GROMACS .gro file of C-alpha atoms in nm:
model
  482
    1UNK     CA    1   1.083  -0.785  -2.122
    2UNK     CA    2   0.941  -1.073  -2.217
    3UNK     CA    3   0.617  -1.103  -2.024
    4UNK     CA    4   0.348  -1.107  -2.324
    5UNK     CA    5   0.020  -0.942  -2.332
    6UNK     CA    6  -0.285  -0.919  -2.516
    7UNK     CA    7  -0.380  -0.541  -2.513
    8UNK     CA    8  -0.712  -0.399  -2.532
    9UNK     CA    9  -0.784  -0.103  -2.801
   10UNK     CA   10  -0.664   0.142  -2.584
   11UNK     CA   11  -0.878   0.496  -2.586
   12UNK     CA   12  -0.694   0.829  -2.521
   13UNK     CA   13  -0.600   0.846  -2.137
   14UNK     CA   14  -0.854   1.108  -2.135
   15UNK     CA   15  -1.127   1.349  -2.307
   16UNK     CA   16  -1.103   1.590  -2.437
   17UNK     CA   17  -1.409   1.720  -2.334
   18UNK     CA   18  -1.353   1.612  -1.987
   19UNK     CA   19  -1.276   1.829  -1.659
   20UNK     CA   20  -1.021   1.618  -1.465
   21UNK     CA   21  -1.140   1.725  -1.086
   22UNK     CA   22  -0.870   1.506  -0.889
   23UNK     CA   23  -0.681   1.199  -0.904
   24UNK     CA   24  -0.595   0.866  -0.680
   25UNK     CA   25  -0.253   0.695  -0.808
   26UNK     CA   26  -0.123   0.371  -0.658
   27UNK     CA   27   0.242   0.333  -0.762
   28UNK     CA   28   0.523   0.046  -0.742
   29UNK     CA   29   0.864   0.129  -0.624
   30UNK     CA   30   1.185   0.140  -0.923
   31UNK     CA   31   1.435  -0.083  -0.978
   32UNK     CA   32   1.566  -0.193  -0.648
   33UNK     CA   33   1.799  -0.484  -0.538
   34UNK     CA   34   1.730  -0.858  -0.512
   35UNK     CA   35   1.512  -0.931  -0.169
   36UNK     CA   36   1.779  -1.229  -0.150
   37UNK     CA   37   2.036  -1.016  -0.009
   38UNK     CA   38   1.825  -0.757   0.242
   39UNK     CA   39   1.824  -0.478   0.296
   40UNK     CA   40   1.658  -0.442  -0.033
   41UNK     CA   41   1.779  -0.071  -0.145
   42UNK     CA   42   1.643   0.141  -0.445
   43UNK     CA   43   1.918   0.163  -0.733
   44UNK     CA   44   1.994   0.467  -0.930
   45UNK     CA   45   1.790   0.348  -1.210
   46UNK     CA   46   1.506   0.294  -0.974
   47UNK     CA   47   1.559   0.639  -0.862
   48UNK     CA   48   1.556   0.708  -1.248
   49UNK     CA   49   1.215   0.523  -1.342
   50UNK     CA   50   1.003   0.687  -1.079
   51UNK     CA   51   1.151   1.089  -1.101
   52UNK     CA   52   1.050   0.957  -1.518
   53UNK     CA   53   0.688   0.902  -1.383
   54UNK     CA   54   0.644   1.189  -1.187
   55UNK     CA   55   0.756   1.374  -1.464
   56UNK     CA   56   0.571   1.266  -1.729
   57UNK     CA   57   0.231   1.295  -1.469
   58UNK     CA   58   0.340   1.665  -1.456
   59UNK     CA   59   0.291   1.704  -1.771
   60UNK     CA   60  -0.037   1.513  -1.772
   61UNK     CA   61  -0.198   1.695  -1.485
   62UNK     CA   62   0.008   1.938  -1.336
   63UNK     CA   63   0.235   2.206  -1.542
   64UNK     CA   64   0.025   2.444  -1.725
   65UNK     CA   65  -0.060   2.398  -2.033
   66UNK     CA   66  -0.114   1.969  -1.955
   67UNK     CA   67  -0.267   1.719  -2.140
   68UNK     CA   68  -0.472   1.677  -1.885
   69UNK     CA   69  -0.436   1.909  -1.611
   70UNK     CA   70  -0.654   1.906  -1.258
   71UNK     CA   71  -0.864   2.163  -1.230
   72UNK     CA   72  -0.734   2.450  -1.044
   73UNK     CA   73  -0.451   2.200  -0.957
   74UNK     CA   74  -0.091   2.487  -0.885
   75UNK     CA   75   0.159   2.418  -1.114
   76UNK     CA   76   0.467   2.534  -1.103
   77UNK     CA   77   0.472   2.544  -0.697
   78UNK     CA   78   0.324   2.287  -0.474
   79UNK     CA   79   0.010   2.356  -0.296
   80UNK     CA   80   0.063   2.164   0.007
   81UNK     CA   81  -0.313   2.126   0.104
   82UNK     CA   82  -0.394   2.012  -0.306
   83UNK     CA   83  -0.158   1.668  -0.284
   84UNK     CA   84  -0.111   1.371  -0.050
   85UNK     CA   85   0.154   1.124  -0.076
   86UNK     CA   86   0.203   0.828   0.148
   87UNK     CA   87   0.419   0.519   0.154
   88UNK     CA   88   0.566   0.295   0.411
   89UNK     CA   89   0.885   0.394   0.593
   90UNK     CA   90   1.139   0.108   0.440
   91UNK     CA   91   1.442   0.208   0.202
   92UNK     CA   92   1.249   0.116  -0.130
   93UNK     CA   93   0.883   0.263  -0.114
   94UNK     CA   94   0.996   0.560   0.050
   95UNK     CA   95   1.289   0.677  -0.180
   96UNK     CA   96   1.060   0.562  -0.469
   97UNK     CA   97   0.767   0.818  -0.334
   98UNK     CA   98   1.092   1.119  -0.292
   99UNK     CA   99   1.156   1.065  -0.646
  100UNK     CA  100   0.832   1.042  -0.782
  101UNK     CA  101   0.746   1.399  -0.630
  102UNK     CA  102   1.116   1.511  -0.714
  103UNK     CA  103   0.947   1.504  -1.080
  104UNK     CA  104   0.591   1.607  -1.013
  105UNK     CA  105   0.699   1.942  -0.872
  106UNK     CA  106   1.076   1.974  -0.960
  107UNK     CA  107   1.273   2.272  -0.838
  108UNK     CA  108   1.179   2.610  -0.915
  109UNK     CA  109   1.441   2.795  -0.876
  110UNK     CA  110   1.624   2.943  -0.562
  111UNK     CA  111   1.478   3.339  -0.657
  112UNK     CA  112   1.186   3.204  -0.675
  113UNK     CA  113   1.161   3.133  -0.224
  114UNK     CA  114   1.354   3.427  -0.102
  115UNK     CA  115   1.308   3.536   0.281
  116UNK     CA  116   1.403   3.843   0.433
  117UNK     CA  117   1.453   3.845   0.788
  118UNK     CA  118   1.416   4.080   1.053
  119UNK     CA  119   1.738   4.199   1.055
  120UNK     CA  120   1.750   4.270   0.675
  121UNK     CA  121   1.936   3.945   0.515
  122UNK     CA  122   1.786   3.798   0.253
  123UNK     CA  123   1.759   3.356   0.296
  124UNK     CA  124   1.742   3.187  -0.026
  125UNK     CA  125   1.582   2.854  -0.066
  126UNK     CA  126   1.894   2.604  -0.094
  127UNK     CA  127   1.920   2.288  -0.390
  128UNK     CA  128   1.788   2.529  -0.620
  129UNK     CA  129   1.473   2.563  -0.506
  130UNK     CA  130   1.374   2.232  -0.455
  131UNK     CA  131   1.038   2.194  -0.324
  132UNK     CA  132   0.940   1.971  -0.015
  133UNK     CA  133   0.619   1.760   0.048
  134UNK     CA  134   0.578   1.534   0.305
  135UNK     CA  135   0.507   1.199   0.297
  136UNK     CA  136   0.283   0.994   0.540
  137UNK     CA  137   0.456   0.690   0.651
  138UNK     CA  138   0.145   0.428   0.615
  139UNK     CA  139   0.168   0.116   0.859
  140UNK     CA  140   0.038  -0.175   0.605
  141UNK     CA  141   0.304  -0.298   0.373
  142UNK     CA  142   0.625  -0.214   0.574
  143UNK     CA  143   0.902  -0.396   0.523
  144UNK     CA  144   0.743  -0.570   0.234
  145UNK     CA  145   1.106  -0.544   0.009
  146UNK     CA  146   1.277  -0.682   0.276
  147UNK     CA  147   1.107  -1.037   0.293
  148UNK     CA  148   0.980  -1.250  -0.030
  149UNK     CA  149   0.664  -1.409   0.147
  150UNK     CA  150   0.387  -1.208   0.018
  151UNK     CA  151   0.180  -1.182   0.338
  152UNK     CA  152   0.487  -1.114   0.535
  153UNK     CA  153   0.361  -0.756   0.653
  154UNK     CA  154  -0.020  -0.829   0.637
  155UNK     CA  155  -0.090  -0.973   0.973
  156UNK     CA  156  -0.429  -1.077   0.909
  157UNK     CA  157  -0.442  -1.395   1.046
  158UNK     CA  158  -0.713  -1.577   0.792
  159UNK     CA  159  -0.542  -1.380   0.477
  160UNK     CA  160  -0.236  -1.565   0.575
  161UNK     CA  161  -0.407  -1.909   0.605
  162UNK     CA  162  -0.520  -1.922   0.310
  163UNK     CA  163  -0.246  -1.780   0.119
  164UNK     CA  164  -0.062  -2.103   0.323
  165UNK     CA  165  -0.318  -2.328   0.173
  166UNK     CA  166  -0.230  -2.316  -0.197
  167UNK     CA  167   0.064  -2.491  -0.127
  168UNK     CA  168  -0.098  -2.761   0.003
  169UNK     CA  169  -0.380  -2.750  -0.358
  170UNK     CA  170  -0.370  -2.950  -0.633
  171UNK     CA  171  -0.211  -2.711  -0.857
  172UNK     CA  172   0.049  -2.628  -0.643
  173UNK     CA  173   0.119  -2.993  -0.665
  174UNK     CA  174   0.123  -3.053  -1.018
  175UNK     CA  175   0.330  -2.803  -1.058
  176UNK     CA  176   0.586  -2.827  -0.820
  177UNK     CA  177   0.614  -3.174  -0.973
  178UNK     CA  178   0.650  -3.063  -1.334
  179UNK     CA  179   0.847  -2.789  -1.296
  180UNK     CA  180   1.168  -2.972  -1.092
  181UNK     CA  181   1.351  -3.016  -1.367
  182UNK     CA  182   1.338  -2.677  -1.505
  183UNK     CA  183   1.450  -2.510  -1.195
  184UNK     CA  184   1.722  -2.823  -1.093
  185UNK     CA  185   1.873  -2.651  -1.473
  186UNK     CA  186   1.873  -2.297  -1.344
  187UNK     CA  187   2.101  -2.402  -1.049
  188UNK     CA  188   2.448  -2.302  -1.164
  189UNK     CA  189   2.346  -1.997  -1.170
  190UNK     CA  190   2.205  -1.954  -0.877
  191UNK     CA  191   2.379  -2.210  -0.622
  192UNK     CA  192   2.483  -1.936  -0.461
  193UNK     CA  193   2.186  -1.806  -0.333
  194UNK     CA  194   1.932  -2.147  -0.333
  195UNK     CA  195   2.056  -2.496  -0.209
  196UNK     CA  196   1.914  -2.797  -0.371
  197UNK     CA  197   1.605  -2.825  -0.163
  198UNK     CA  198   1.572  -2.486  -0.217
  199UNK     CA  199   1.526  -2.464  -0.545
  200UNK     CA  200   1.199  -2.544  -0.691
  201UNK     CA  201   0.892  -2.399  -0.760
  202UNK     CA  202   0.787  -2.343  -0.381
  203UNK     CA  203   1.079  -2.012  -0.455
  204UNK     CA  204   0.901  -1.901  -0.805
  205UNK     CA  205   0.947  -1.551  -0.649
  206UNK     CA  206   1.236  -1.521  -0.524
  207UNK     CA  207   1.430  -1.714  -0.739
  208UNK     CA  208   1.257  -1.537  -1.062
  209UNK     CA  209   1.355  -1.198  -0.877
  210UNK     CA  210   1.749  -1.284  -0.827
  211UNK     CA  211   1.797  -1.355  -1.169
  212UNK     CA  212   1.562  -1.058  -1.306
  213UNK     CA  213   1.791  -0.823  -1.111
  214UNK     CA  214   2.074  -0.991  -1.224
  215UNK     CA  215   1.999  -0.947  -1.530
  216UNK     CA  216   1.920  -0.610  -1.526
  217UNK     CA  217   2.186  -0.457  -1.266
  218UNK     CA  218   2.486  -0.743  -1.272
  219UNK     CA  219   2.748  -0.646  -1.553
  220UNK     CA  220   2.811  -1.010  -1.549
  221UNK     CA  221   2.660  -1.343  -1.331
  222UNK     CA  222   2.726  -1.686  -1.272
  223UNK     CA  223   2.696  -1.897  -1.593
  224UNK     CA  224   2.475  -1.641  -1.749
  225UNK     CA  225   2.442  -1.765  -2.087
  226UNK     CA  226   2.196  -2.006  -1.893
  227UNK     CA  227   1.928  -1.741  -1.893
  228UNK     CA  228   1.786  -1.708  -2.260
  229UNK     CA  229   1.495  -1.564  -2.337
  230UNK     CA  230   1.263  -1.866  -2.369
  231UNK     CA  231   1.429  -1.992  -1.967
  232UNK     CA  232   1.351  -1.615  -1.864
  233UNK     CA  233   0.924  -1.607  -1.975
  234UNK     CA  234   0.898  -1.949  -1.828
  235UNK     CA  235   1.072  -1.857  -1.517
  236UNK     CA  236   0.842  -1.503  -1.497
  237UNK     CA  237   0.554  -1.661  -1.604
  238UNK     CA  238   0.610  -1.960  -1.329
  239UNK     CA  239   0.651  -1.681  -1.115
  240UNK     CA  240   0.367  -1.474  -1.197
  241UNK     CA  241   0.139  -1.772  -1.143
  242UNK     CA  242   0.302  -1.848  -0.772
  243UNK     CA  243   0.257  -1.547  -0.690
  244UNK     CA  244  -0.094  -1.481  -0.802
  245UNK     CA  245  -0.229  -1.731  -0.649
  246UNK     CA  246  -0.113  -1.656  -0.318
  247UNK     CA  247  -0.241  -1.337  -0.363
  248UNK     CA  248  -0.585  -1.391  -0.461
  249UNK     CA  249  -0.861  -1.657  -0.483
  250UNK     CA  250  -1.184  -1.576  -0.595
  251UNK     CA  251  -1.372  -1.868  -0.356
  252UNK     CA  252  -1.147  -1.752  -0.078
  253UNK     CA  253  -1.147  -1.323  -0.080
  254UNK     CA  254  -0.996  -1.279   0.248
  255UNK     CA  255  -0.632  -1.366   0.073
  256UNK     CA  256  -0.720  -1.039  -0.133
  257UNK     CA  257  -0.719  -0.839   0.211
  258UNK     CA  258  -0.444  -0.599   0.078
  259UNK     CA  259  -0.598  -0.527  -0.211
  260UNK     CA  260  -0.925  -0.502  -0.014
  261UNK     CA  261  -0.798  -0.288   0.197
  262UNK     CA  262  -0.625  -0.075  -0.087
  263UNK     CA  263  -0.973  -0.017  -0.269
  264UNK     CA  264  -1.131   0.135   0.035
  265UNK     CA  265  -0.864   0.404   0.087
  266UNK     CA  266  -0.898   0.472  -0.345
  267UNK     CA  267  -1.278   0.529  -0.248
  268UNK     CA  268  -1.242   0.707   0.035
  269UNK     CA  269  -0.960   0.946  -0.125
  270UNK     CA  270  -1.140   1.031  -0.433
  271UNK     CA  271  -1.453   1.145  -0.148
  272UNK     CA  272  -1.181   1.324  -0.012
  273UNK     CA  273  -1.142   1.516  -0.329
  274UNK     CA  274  -1.575   1.519  -0.349
  275UNK     CA  275  -1.604   1.677   0.042
  276UNK     CA  276  -1.364   1.878   0.042
  277UNK     CA  277  -1.518   2.058  -0.314
  278UNK     CA  278  -1.167   1.997  -0.503
  279UNK     CA  279  -0.939   2.129  -0.252
  280UNK     CA  280  -0.785   1.830  -0.231
  281UNK     CA  281  -0.645   1.667  -0.618
  282UNK     CA  282  -0.400   1.470  -0.645
  283UNK     CA  283  -0.314   1.130  -0.406
  284UNK     CA  284  -0.011   0.931  -0.485
  285UNK     CA  285   0.060   0.624  -0.253
  286UNK     CA  286   0.319   0.397  -0.327
  287UNK     CA  287   0.318   0.001  -0.213
  288UNK     CA  288   0.420  -0.349  -0.303
  289UNK     CA  289   0.315  -0.553  -0.621
  290UNK     CA  290   0.098  -0.785  -0.426
  291UNK     CA  291  -0.171  -0.509  -0.342
  292UNK     CA  292  -0.164  -0.450  -0.692
  293UNK     CA  293  -0.260  -0.817  -0.740
  294UNK     CA  294  -0.508  -0.904  -0.521
  295UNK     CA  295  -0.705  -0.581  -0.674
  296UNK     CA  296  -0.640  -0.718  -0.980
  297UNK     CA  297  -0.787  -0.981  -0.863
  298UNK     CA  298  -1.100  -0.806  -0.656
  299UNK     CA  299  -1.176  -0.597  -0.922
  300UNK     CA  300  -1.209  -0.861  -1.168
  301UNK     CA  301  -0.978  -0.748  -1.429
  302UNK     CA  302  -0.829  -1.052  -1.490
  303UNK     CA  303  -1.101  -1.082  -1.752
  304UNK     CA  304  -1.083  -0.826  -1.854
  305UNK     CA  305  -0.677  -0.873  -1.972
  306UNK     CA  306  -0.419  -1.068  -1.899
  307UNK     CA  307  -0.164  -0.844  -1.824
  308UNK     CA  308  -0.341  -0.859  -1.491
  309UNK     CA  309  -0.213  -1.207  -1.409
  310UNK     CA  310   0.126  -1.099  -1.401
  311UNK     CA  311   0.338  -0.966  -1.121
  312UNK     CA  312   0.347  -0.607  -1.239
  313UNK     CA  313   0.718  -0.444  -1.355
  314UNK     CA  314   0.900  -0.182  -1.164
  315UNK     CA  315   0.746   0.163  -1.160
  316UNK     CA  316   0.431   0.026  -1.297
  317UNK     CA  317   0.112   0.231  -1.147
  318UNK     CA  318  -0.265   0.264  -1.185
  319UNK     CA  319  -0.425   0.529  -1.134
  320UNK     CA  320  -0.833   0.651  -1.063
  321UNK     CA  321  -0.999   0.961  -1.246
  322UNK     CA  322  -1.246   1.216  -1.102
  323UNK     CA  323  -1.360   1.361  -1.363
  324UNK     CA  324  -1.705   1.595  -1.456
  325UNK     CA  325  -1.824   1.604  -1.834
  326UNK     CA  326  -1.883   1.965  -1.737
  327UNK     CA  327  -1.737   2.269  -1.516
  328UNK     CA  328  -1.522   2.296  -1.255
  329UNK     CA  329  -1.601   2.595  -1.127
  330UNK     CA  330  -1.844   2.561  -0.957
  331UNK     CA  331  -1.706   2.198  -0.807
  332UNK     CA  332  -2.060   1.971  -0.895
  333UNK     CA  333  -2.308   1.973  -0.668
  334UNK     CA  334  -2.453   1.647  -0.732
  335UNK     CA  335  -2.245   1.303  -0.777
  336UNK     CA  336  -2.436   1.230  -1.083
  337UNK     CA  337  -2.234   1.489  -1.239
  338UNK     CA  338  -1.909   1.264  -1.170
  339UNK     CA  339  -1.747   0.976  -1.268
  340UNK     CA  340  -1.443   0.758  -1.278
  341UNK     CA  341  -1.209   0.639  -1.499
  342UNK     CA  342  -0.991   0.325  -1.435
  343UNK     CA  343  -0.607   0.354  -1.634
  344UNK     CA  344  -0.298   0.167  -1.619
  345UNK     CA  345   0.093   0.092  -1.731
  346UNK     CA  346   0.305  -0.185  -1.677
  347UNK     CA  347   0.631  -0.042  -1.621
  348UNK     CA  348   0.806   0.267  -1.603
  349UNK     CA  349   0.510   0.538  -1.824
  350UNK     CA  350   0.683   0.809  -2.041
  351UNK     CA  351   0.532   0.996  -2.354
  352UNK     CA  352   0.567   0.700  -2.534
  353UNK     CA  353   0.459   0.456  -2.359
  354UNK     CA  354   0.130   0.569  -2.172
  355UNK     CA  355  -0.117   0.395  -1.904
  356UNK     CA  356  -0.412   0.214  -2.104
  357UNK     CA  357  -0.755   0.286  -1.958
  358UNK     CA  358  -0.967  -0.064  -1.859
  359UNK     CA  359  -1.299  -0.134  -1.778
  360UNK     CA  360  -1.333  -0.173  -1.374
  361UNK     CA  361  -1.571  -0.511  -1.198
  362UNK     CA  362  -1.543  -0.763  -1.547
  363UNK     CA  363  -1.788  -0.509  -1.746
  364UNK     CA  364  -1.747  -0.330  -2.050
  365UNK     CA  365  -1.799   0.036  -1.953
  366UNK     CA  366  -1.485   0.238  -1.917
  367UNK     CA  367  -1.624   0.568  -1.758
  368UNK     CA  368  -1.861   0.451  -1.479
  369UNK     CA  369  -2.045   0.653  -1.199
  370UNK     CA  370  -1.962   0.720  -0.893
  371UNK     CA  371  -2.245   0.605  -0.800
  372UNK     CA  372  -2.137   0.235  -1.014
  373UNK     CA  373  -1.787   0.316  -0.908
  374UNK     CA  374  -1.847   0.279  -0.546
  375UNK     CA  375  -2.081   0.042  -0.533
  376UNK     CA  376  -1.842  -0.177  -0.787
  377UNK     CA  377  -1.565  -0.135  -0.505
  378UNK     CA  378  -1.762  -0.140  -0.182
  379UNK     CA  379  -1.848  -0.538  -0.300
  380UNK     CA  380  -1.501  -0.618  -0.136
  381UNK     CA  381  -1.343  -0.298   0.014
  382UNK     CA  382  -1.293  -0.322   0.373
  383UNK     CA  383  -1.241   0.025   0.513
  384UNK     CA  384  -1.206   0.026   0.899
  385UNK     CA  385  -1.063  -0.133   1.191
  386UNK     CA  386  -1.303  -0.335   1.333
  387UNK     CA  387  -1.406  -0.456   0.933
  388UNK     CA  388  -1.083  -0.553   0.917
  389UNK     CA  389  -1.037  -0.724   1.295
  390UNK     CA  390  -1.331  -0.930   1.175
  391UNK     CA  391  -1.272  -1.028   0.870
  392UNK     CA  392  -0.891  -1.134   0.984
  393UNK     CA  393  -1.004  -1.317   1.242
  394UNK     CA  394  -0.721  -1.101   1.496
  395UNK     CA  395  -0.814  -1.063   1.860
  396UNK     CA  396  -0.528  -0.921   1.971
  397UNK     CA  397  -0.310  -0.597   2.007
  398UNK     CA  398  -0.510  -0.332   1.822
  399UNK     CA  399  -0.771  -0.571   1.758
  400UNK     CA  400  -0.846  -0.635   2.130
  401UNK     CA  401  -1.121  -0.349   2.150
  402UNK     CA  402  -1.303  -0.444   1.801
  403UNK     CA  403  -1.293  -0.814   1.870
  404UNK     CA  404  -1.456  -0.732   2.194
  405UNK     CA  405  -1.799  -0.586   2.017
  406UNK     CA  406  -1.645  -0.240   2.013
  407UNK     CA  407  -1.673  -0.033   1.727
  408UNK     CA  408  -1.896  -0.118   1.424
  409UNK     CA  409  -1.830   0.027   1.134
  410UNK     CA  410  -1.917  -0.083   0.707
  411UNK     CA  411  -1.684  -0.297   0.597
  412UNK     CA  412  -1.679  -0.099   0.220
  413UNK     CA  413  -1.519   0.221   0.183
  414UNK     CA  414  -1.889   0.437   0.133
  415UNK     CA  415  -2.027   0.666  -0.162
  416UNK     CA  416  -1.995   0.949   0.140
  417UNK     CA  417  -1.618   0.872   0.279
  418UNK     CA  418  -1.569   0.600   0.568
  419UNK     CA  419  -1.557   0.672   0.874
  420UNK     CA  420  -1.331   0.512   1.131
  421UNK     CA  421  -1.492   0.176   1.332
  422UNK     CA  422  -1.581   0.298   1.716
  423UNK     CA  423  -1.278   0.177   1.905
  424UNK     CA  424  -1.511   0.214   2.250
  425UNK     CA  425  -1.695  -0.002   2.462
  426UNK     CA  426  -2.019  -0.022   2.382
  427UNK     CA  427  -2.087   0.255   2.615
  428UNK     CA  428  -2.047   0.609   2.385
  429UNK     CA  429  -1.658   0.647   2.593
  430UNK     CA  430  -1.336   0.619   2.425
  431UNK     CA  431  -1.077   0.328   2.621
  432UNK     CA  432  -0.918   0.574   2.747
  433UNK     CA  433  -1.195   0.690   2.960
  434UNK     CA  434  -1.306   0.350   3.053
  435UNK     CA  435  -0.959   0.248   3.174
  436UNK     CA  436  -0.963   0.516   3.411
  437UNK     CA  437  -1.362   0.473   3.547
  438UNK     CA  438  -1.250   0.061   3.547
  439UNK     CA  439  -0.947   0.178   3.815
  440UNK     CA  440  -1.161   0.406   3.997
  441UNK     CA  441  -1.382   0.092   4.076
  442UNK     CA  442  -1.119  -0.196   4.101
  443UNK     CA  443  -0.935   0.149   4.376
  444UNK     CA  444  -1.318   0.103   4.559
  445UNK     CA  445  -1.312  -0.215   4.585
  446UNK     CA  446  -1.013  -0.271   4.752
  447UNK     CA  447  -1.063   0.007   5.013
  448UNK     CA  448  -1.346  -0.146   5.118
  449UNK     CA  449  -1.224  -0.499   5.149
  450UNK     CA  450  -0.960  -0.347   5.394
  451UNK     CA  451  -1.212  -0.135   5.599
  452UNK     CA  452  -1.433  -0.464   5.631
  453UNK     CA  453  -1.101  -0.681   5.725
  454UNK     CA  454  -1.032  -0.388   6.047
  455UNK     CA  455  -1.395  -0.399   6.134
  456UNK     CA  456  -1.462  -0.776   6.132
  457UNK     CA  457  -1.085  -0.837   6.305
  458UNK     CA  458  -1.106  -0.587   6.581
  459UNK     CA  459  -0.777  -0.413   6.426
  460UNK     CA  460  -0.757   0.004   6.435
  461UNK     CA  461  -0.530   0.263   6.227
  462UNK     CA  462  -0.279   0.387   6.457
  463UNK     CA  463  -0.032   0.680   6.435
  464UNK     CA  464   0.309   0.538   6.327
  465UNK     CA  465   0.488   0.813   6.615
  466UNK     CA  466   0.280   0.625   6.886
  467UNK     CA  467   0.462   0.290   6.832
  468UNK     CA  468   0.775   0.483   6.750
  469UNK     CA  469   0.930   0.367   7.145
  470UNK     CA  470   0.714   0.023   7.131
  471UNK     CA  471   0.972  -0.136   7.011
  472UNK     CA  472   0.948  -0.506   6.827
  473UNK     CA  473   0.770  -0.824   7.022
  474UNK     CA  474   0.872  -1.136   6.861
  475UNK     CA  475   1.063  -0.969   6.573
  476UNK     CA  476   0.688  -0.795   6.422
  477UNK     CA  477   0.617  -0.400   6.490
  478UNK     CA  478   0.385  -0.421   6.788
  479UNK     CA  479   0.013  -0.454   6.647
  480UNK     CA  480  -0.212  -0.169   6.841
  481UNK     CA  481  -0.536  -0.443   6.893
  482UNK     CA  482  -0.867  -0.227   7.028
   0.00000   0.00000   0.00000
């Protein structure tokens, strides 16, 4: 690609004396069709990219003799207790997760999965021992690949307001005006999708996305000779600027809610490795580029390298390694013996282009103690529903109980894991139990009022059978009075 990076001097993926205990990985999808022509779909190239990434990390963390094999990780036949995979349910991210896992744990041959039935019949696994790894559906990020608006699926009211405020800023207005001639010159390539009123900086990302996809996947496209390397670089740089400013703002951190929730999930995921004493070893989550950019801003990675201002390429990934300088057996009993290392790779990872180590939080420390790591993350992490609702200013739907004062959870991920915010009504009871109690109280009030009416009005209850033969008075059933 044409986007230029200033690379730090990279350390090896991990040090030889280190013992990796677990990893948390956040991964972008592979190549896909354009957002301008929904529904978007993962392409064959995209499938190959995520499969190649999965294969690389198999050789890095999983396979027997892997470069830095995770301690006691099952090397060939997957142990489902050791791995956790998640992705939004769509036609790009979920298939990408599937493709990655196929590379991480490829088929092992049908003879490795043979089941003998009661009647003596031997059943071999189909697809040459294809390994089935469940993928949890995440609610956040669903539909992101079918919308051009970065906050389109966040549902966070304050974050949406914050992102929209960028479009009234002086920086935005200046770029909008100064780039109009540039965008107008792209019209012959995009006028089948964007009319003249849409061909401007406001649509910087969707215009870039359309032409980026065309330059990768289309054999030909209209006026393609206009897309010179310099033009594409300018197109990409403007899209980077546009999307980063929509995803993050230093003076208004709620704009980066996607990165804040991701930060909490990372801490919670690694903490699960600790609390399970290493039983959970590999957590992989697929998500959209906006979450990357939000996290990059919050973790102050932009102060370390200009890479982190840009939109991550397809199949980009960031990894958090939890490791110890000692032995993994027994599992370290004190978090003082645990350290965390952050790695990132822009685009498809392979043996000739491995991920690099970068320092988090704008520091020069590339290897953080567990305490320093969680302290840094918890400065911005939003780790439970009540905190999310409070930060976002949402008061309806799932936030209705939280907005009424229920649930107290910490906003951070927590070094000892984050418990879900309480959703009771302040009395220690669940919403369901409170609802039943409320219904009973309401029914009691209604019955009491009915009894009062009968008593004061001089009415009494009469069996319907006694009225059967009394006929109708003035068109109404006769009422028995005391």
